[in-house]
Short mmCIF file of C-alpha atoms and ligand atoms in Angstrom, two decimals:
data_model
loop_
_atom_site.label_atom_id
_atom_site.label_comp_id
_atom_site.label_asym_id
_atom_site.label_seq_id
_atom_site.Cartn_x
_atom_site.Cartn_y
_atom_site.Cartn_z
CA UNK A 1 112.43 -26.11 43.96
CA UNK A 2 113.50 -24.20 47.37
CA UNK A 3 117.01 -24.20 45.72
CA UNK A 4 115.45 -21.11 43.44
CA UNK A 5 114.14 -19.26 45.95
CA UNK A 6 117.13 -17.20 45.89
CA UNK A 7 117.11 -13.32 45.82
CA UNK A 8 117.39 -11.58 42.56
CA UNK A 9 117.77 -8.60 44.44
CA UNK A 10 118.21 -7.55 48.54
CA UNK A 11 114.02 -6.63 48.56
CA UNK A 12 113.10 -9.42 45.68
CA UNK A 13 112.53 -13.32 45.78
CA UNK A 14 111.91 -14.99 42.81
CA UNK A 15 110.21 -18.18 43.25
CA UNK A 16 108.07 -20.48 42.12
CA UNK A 17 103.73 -19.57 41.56
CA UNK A 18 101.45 -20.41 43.94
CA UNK A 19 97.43 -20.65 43.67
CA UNK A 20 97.68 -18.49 46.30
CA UNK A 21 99.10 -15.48 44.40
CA UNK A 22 96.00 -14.78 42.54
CA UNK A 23 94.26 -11.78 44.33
CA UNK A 24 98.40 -10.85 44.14
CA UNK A 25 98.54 -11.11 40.47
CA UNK A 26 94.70 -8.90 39.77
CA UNK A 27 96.00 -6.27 41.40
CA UNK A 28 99.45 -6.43 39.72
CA UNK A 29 98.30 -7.10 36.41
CA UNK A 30 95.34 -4.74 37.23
CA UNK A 31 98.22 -1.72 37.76
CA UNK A 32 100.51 -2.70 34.64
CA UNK A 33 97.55 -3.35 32.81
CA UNK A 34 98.29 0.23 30.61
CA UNK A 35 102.16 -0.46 30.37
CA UNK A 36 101.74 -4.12 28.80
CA UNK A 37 99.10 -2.98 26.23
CA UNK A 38 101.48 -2.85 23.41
CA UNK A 39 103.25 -6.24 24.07
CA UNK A 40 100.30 -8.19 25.49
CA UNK A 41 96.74 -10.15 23.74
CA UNK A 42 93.96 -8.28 24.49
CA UNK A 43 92.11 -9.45 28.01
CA UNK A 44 89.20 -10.28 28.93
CA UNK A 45 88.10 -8.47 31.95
CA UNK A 46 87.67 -11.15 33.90
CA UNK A 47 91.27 -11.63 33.70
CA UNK A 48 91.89 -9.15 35.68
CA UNK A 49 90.04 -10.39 38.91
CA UNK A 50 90.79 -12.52 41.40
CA UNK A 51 88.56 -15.11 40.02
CA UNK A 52 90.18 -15.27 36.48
CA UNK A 53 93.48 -15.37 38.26
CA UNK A 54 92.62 -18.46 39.99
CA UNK A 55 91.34 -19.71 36.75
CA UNK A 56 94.70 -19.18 35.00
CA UNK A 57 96.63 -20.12 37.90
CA UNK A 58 94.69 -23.85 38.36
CA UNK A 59 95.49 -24.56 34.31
CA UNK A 60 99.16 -23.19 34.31
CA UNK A 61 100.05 -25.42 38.00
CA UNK A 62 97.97 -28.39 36.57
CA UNK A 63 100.35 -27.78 33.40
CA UNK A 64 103.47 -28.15 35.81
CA UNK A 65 102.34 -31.27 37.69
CA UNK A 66 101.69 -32.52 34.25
CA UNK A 67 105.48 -31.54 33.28
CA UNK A 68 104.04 -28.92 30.75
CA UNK A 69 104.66 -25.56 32.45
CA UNK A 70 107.56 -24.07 35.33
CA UNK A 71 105.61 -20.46 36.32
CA UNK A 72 107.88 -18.22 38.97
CA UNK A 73 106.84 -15.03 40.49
CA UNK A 74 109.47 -12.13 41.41
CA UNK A 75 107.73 -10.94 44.69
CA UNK A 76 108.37 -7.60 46.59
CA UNK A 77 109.67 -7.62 50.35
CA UNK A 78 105.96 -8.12 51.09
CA UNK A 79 105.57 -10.90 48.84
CA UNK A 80 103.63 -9.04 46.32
CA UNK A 81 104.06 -10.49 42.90
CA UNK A 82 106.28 -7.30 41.02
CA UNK A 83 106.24 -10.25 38.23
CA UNK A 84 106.09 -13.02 35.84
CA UNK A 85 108.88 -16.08 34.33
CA UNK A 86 107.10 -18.69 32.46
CA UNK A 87 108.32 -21.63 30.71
CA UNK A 88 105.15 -23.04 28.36
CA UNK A 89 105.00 -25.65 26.13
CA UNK A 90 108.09 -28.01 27.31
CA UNK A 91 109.07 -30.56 24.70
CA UNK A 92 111.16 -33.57 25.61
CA UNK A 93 112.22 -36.08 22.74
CA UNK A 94 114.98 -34.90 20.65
CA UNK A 95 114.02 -31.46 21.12
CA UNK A 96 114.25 -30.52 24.89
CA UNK A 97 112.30 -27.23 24.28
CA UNK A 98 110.26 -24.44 26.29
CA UNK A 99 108.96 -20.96 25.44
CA UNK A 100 109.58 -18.18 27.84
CA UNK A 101 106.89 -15.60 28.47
CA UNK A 102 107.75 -12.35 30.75
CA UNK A 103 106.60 -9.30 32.63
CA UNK A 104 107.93 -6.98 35.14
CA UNK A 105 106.24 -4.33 37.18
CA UNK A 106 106.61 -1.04 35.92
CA UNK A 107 107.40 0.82 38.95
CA UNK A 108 110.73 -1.94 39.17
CA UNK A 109 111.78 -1.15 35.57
CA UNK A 110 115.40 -0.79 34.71
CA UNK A 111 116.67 -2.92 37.37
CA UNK A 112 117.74 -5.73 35.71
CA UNK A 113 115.53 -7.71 37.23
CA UNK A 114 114.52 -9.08 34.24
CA UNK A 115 117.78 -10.00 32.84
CA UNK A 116 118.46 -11.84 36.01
CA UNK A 117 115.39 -13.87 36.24
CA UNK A 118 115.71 -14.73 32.73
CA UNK A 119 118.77 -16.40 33.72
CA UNK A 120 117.81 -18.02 36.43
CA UNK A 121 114.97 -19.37 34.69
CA UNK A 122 117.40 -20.63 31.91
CA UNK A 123 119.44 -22.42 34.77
CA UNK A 124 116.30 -23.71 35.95
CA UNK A 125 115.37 -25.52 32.34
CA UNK A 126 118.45 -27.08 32.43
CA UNK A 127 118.88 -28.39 35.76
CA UNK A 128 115.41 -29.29 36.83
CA UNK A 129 113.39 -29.89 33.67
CA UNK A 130 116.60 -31.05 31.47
CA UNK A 131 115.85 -29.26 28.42
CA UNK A 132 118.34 -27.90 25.41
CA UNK A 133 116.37 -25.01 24.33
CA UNK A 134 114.82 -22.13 25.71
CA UNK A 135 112.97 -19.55 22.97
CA UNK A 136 111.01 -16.55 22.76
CA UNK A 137 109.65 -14.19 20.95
CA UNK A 138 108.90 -10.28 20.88
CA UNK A 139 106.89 -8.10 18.98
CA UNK A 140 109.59 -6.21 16.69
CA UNK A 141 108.92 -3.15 18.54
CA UNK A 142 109.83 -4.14 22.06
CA UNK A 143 113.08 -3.07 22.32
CA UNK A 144 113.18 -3.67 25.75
CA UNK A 145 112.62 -7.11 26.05
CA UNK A 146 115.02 -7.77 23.05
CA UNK A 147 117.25 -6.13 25.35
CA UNK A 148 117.02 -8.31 28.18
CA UNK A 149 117.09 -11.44 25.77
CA UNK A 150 120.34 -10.34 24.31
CA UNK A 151 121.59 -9.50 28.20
CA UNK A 152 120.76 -13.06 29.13
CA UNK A 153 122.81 -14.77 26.36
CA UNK A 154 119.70 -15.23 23.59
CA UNK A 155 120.43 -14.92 20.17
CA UNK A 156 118.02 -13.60 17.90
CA UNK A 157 117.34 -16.53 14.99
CA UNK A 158 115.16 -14.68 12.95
CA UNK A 159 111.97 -12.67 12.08
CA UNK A 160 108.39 -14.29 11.73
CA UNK A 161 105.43 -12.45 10.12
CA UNK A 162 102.31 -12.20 12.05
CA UNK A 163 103.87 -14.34 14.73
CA UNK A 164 101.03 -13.44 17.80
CA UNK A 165 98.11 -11.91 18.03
CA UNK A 166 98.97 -8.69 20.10
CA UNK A 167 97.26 -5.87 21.32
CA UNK A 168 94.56 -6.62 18.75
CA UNK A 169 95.96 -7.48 15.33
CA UNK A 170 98.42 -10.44 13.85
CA UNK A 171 102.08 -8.75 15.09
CA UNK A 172 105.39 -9.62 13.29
CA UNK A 173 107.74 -10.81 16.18
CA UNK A 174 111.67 -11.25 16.47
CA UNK A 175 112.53 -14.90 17.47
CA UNK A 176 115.48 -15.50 20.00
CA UNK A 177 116.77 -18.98 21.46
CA UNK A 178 119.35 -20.10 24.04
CA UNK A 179 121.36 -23.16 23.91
CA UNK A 180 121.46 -24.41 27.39
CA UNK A 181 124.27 -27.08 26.76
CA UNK A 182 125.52 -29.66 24.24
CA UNK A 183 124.89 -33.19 25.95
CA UNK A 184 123.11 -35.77 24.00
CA UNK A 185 119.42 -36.05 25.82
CA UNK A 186 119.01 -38.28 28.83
CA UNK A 187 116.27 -40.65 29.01
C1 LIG B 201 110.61 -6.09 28.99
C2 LIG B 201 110.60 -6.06 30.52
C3 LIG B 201 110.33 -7.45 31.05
C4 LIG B 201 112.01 -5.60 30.99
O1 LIG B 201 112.06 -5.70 32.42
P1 LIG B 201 113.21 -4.97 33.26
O2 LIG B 201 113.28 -5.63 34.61
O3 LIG B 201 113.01 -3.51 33.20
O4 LIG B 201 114.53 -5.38 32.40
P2 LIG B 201 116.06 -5.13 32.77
O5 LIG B 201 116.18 -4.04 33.78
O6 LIG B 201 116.67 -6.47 33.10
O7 LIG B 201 116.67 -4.69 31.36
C5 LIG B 201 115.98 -3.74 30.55
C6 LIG B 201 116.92 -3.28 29.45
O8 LIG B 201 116.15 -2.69 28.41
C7 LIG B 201 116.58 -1.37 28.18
N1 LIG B 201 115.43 -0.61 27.72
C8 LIG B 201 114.36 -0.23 28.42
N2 LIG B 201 113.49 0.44 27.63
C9 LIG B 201 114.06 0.46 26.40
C10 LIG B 201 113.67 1.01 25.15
N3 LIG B 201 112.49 1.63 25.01
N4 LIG B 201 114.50 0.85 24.11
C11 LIG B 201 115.68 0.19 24.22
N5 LIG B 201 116.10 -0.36 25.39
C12 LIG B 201 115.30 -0.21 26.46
C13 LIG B 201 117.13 -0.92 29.51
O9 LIG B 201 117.99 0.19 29.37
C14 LIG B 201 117.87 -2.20 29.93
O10 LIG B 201 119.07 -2.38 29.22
P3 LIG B 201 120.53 -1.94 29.83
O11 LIG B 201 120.74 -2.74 31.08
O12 LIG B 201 121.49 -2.25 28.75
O13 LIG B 201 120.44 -0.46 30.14
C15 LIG B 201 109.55 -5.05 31.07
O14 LIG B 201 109.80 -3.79 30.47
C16 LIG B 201 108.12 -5.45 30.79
O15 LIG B 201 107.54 -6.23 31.53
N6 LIG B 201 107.52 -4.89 29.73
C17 LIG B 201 106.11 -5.12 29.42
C18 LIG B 201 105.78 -6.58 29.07
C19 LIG B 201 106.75 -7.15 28.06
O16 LIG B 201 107.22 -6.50 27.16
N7 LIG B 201 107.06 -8.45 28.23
C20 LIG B 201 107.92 -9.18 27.32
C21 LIG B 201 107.16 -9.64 26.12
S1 LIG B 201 108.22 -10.46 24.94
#
């Protein structure tokens, strides 16, 4: 894992979540919480506070001791999390799959952190977890994110109505994978 602590950036790590970025994550999420509206389910408050981050944070690391979940931060020089890279749901069998879930802080938009993250993430689910397949979807709207998907060498395979429930209703999403290689799986 200390192999992907590399730097994104000069000021910006991006390395794997720790229980001990949850008062980190409140205030980050806390500060973006206006910006990620549109794209986002609706929270609980309680997300929002230390306490709920914990909460989150124990299920998603119990998920990646259990071979489930990979979670990185992006963290400033300070080692303030500035963001979130999540692989979800990993599949082995014959389909070698994970969904990728994102954020970045707004105040580090446009800086292609994103992009590069997404990459590294994708290098990530090959080498260390072995998988074929990395997906995700977007709400048709986010333009941005699409963006970055298409940056990082996603293609978009289609269009599914009422995907996620978003920022309150049932929202129609764009669906995007990435091949990771062609090798037969390994055992
Ligand atoms: C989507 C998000 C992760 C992008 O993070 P980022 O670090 O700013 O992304 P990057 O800098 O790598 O790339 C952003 C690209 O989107 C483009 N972009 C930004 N806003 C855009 C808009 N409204 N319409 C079209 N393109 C847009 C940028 O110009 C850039 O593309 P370029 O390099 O060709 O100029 C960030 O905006 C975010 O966290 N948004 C809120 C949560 C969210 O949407 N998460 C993803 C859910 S699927």
């Amino acid at each position: 894992m200390n192999d992907h602590l590399h730097p994104l950036a000069p000021d910006v790590a991006f390395r794997p979540a720790a229980i001990a970025d949850a008062p980190s994550f409140a205030t980050a999420l806390t500060r973006n919480r206006a910006y990620m509206r549109r794209w986002e389910p609706v929270r609980s408050e309680s997300f929002y506070t230390v306490e709920g981050q914990t909460a989150r944070l124990t299920a998603l690391l119990a998920d990646r001791d259990a071979g489930r979940a990979m979670p990185w931060v992006l963290a400033d020089a300070d080692d303030r999390v500035i963001g979130a890279f999540t692989l979800s749901g990993v599949e082995r069998g014959p389909f070698r799959n994970a969904r990728l879930g994102y954020w970045v802080d707004e105040g580090h938009a446009g800086r292609g952190l994103a992009t590069a993250a997404v990459g590294a993430v994708c290098e990530a689910a090959r080498d260390l977890l072995g998988l074929h397949r990395v997906e995700a979807a977007t709400v048709t709207e986010n333009a941005a994110s699409q963006r970055v998907l298409a940056k990082a060498g996603f293609e978009r395979v289609g269009t599914a109505p009422g995907y996620l429930h978003i920022n309150g209703g049932w929202r129609d999403h764009h669906l995007f994978q990435r091949l990771l290689h062609d090798d037969p799986p390994t055992a």
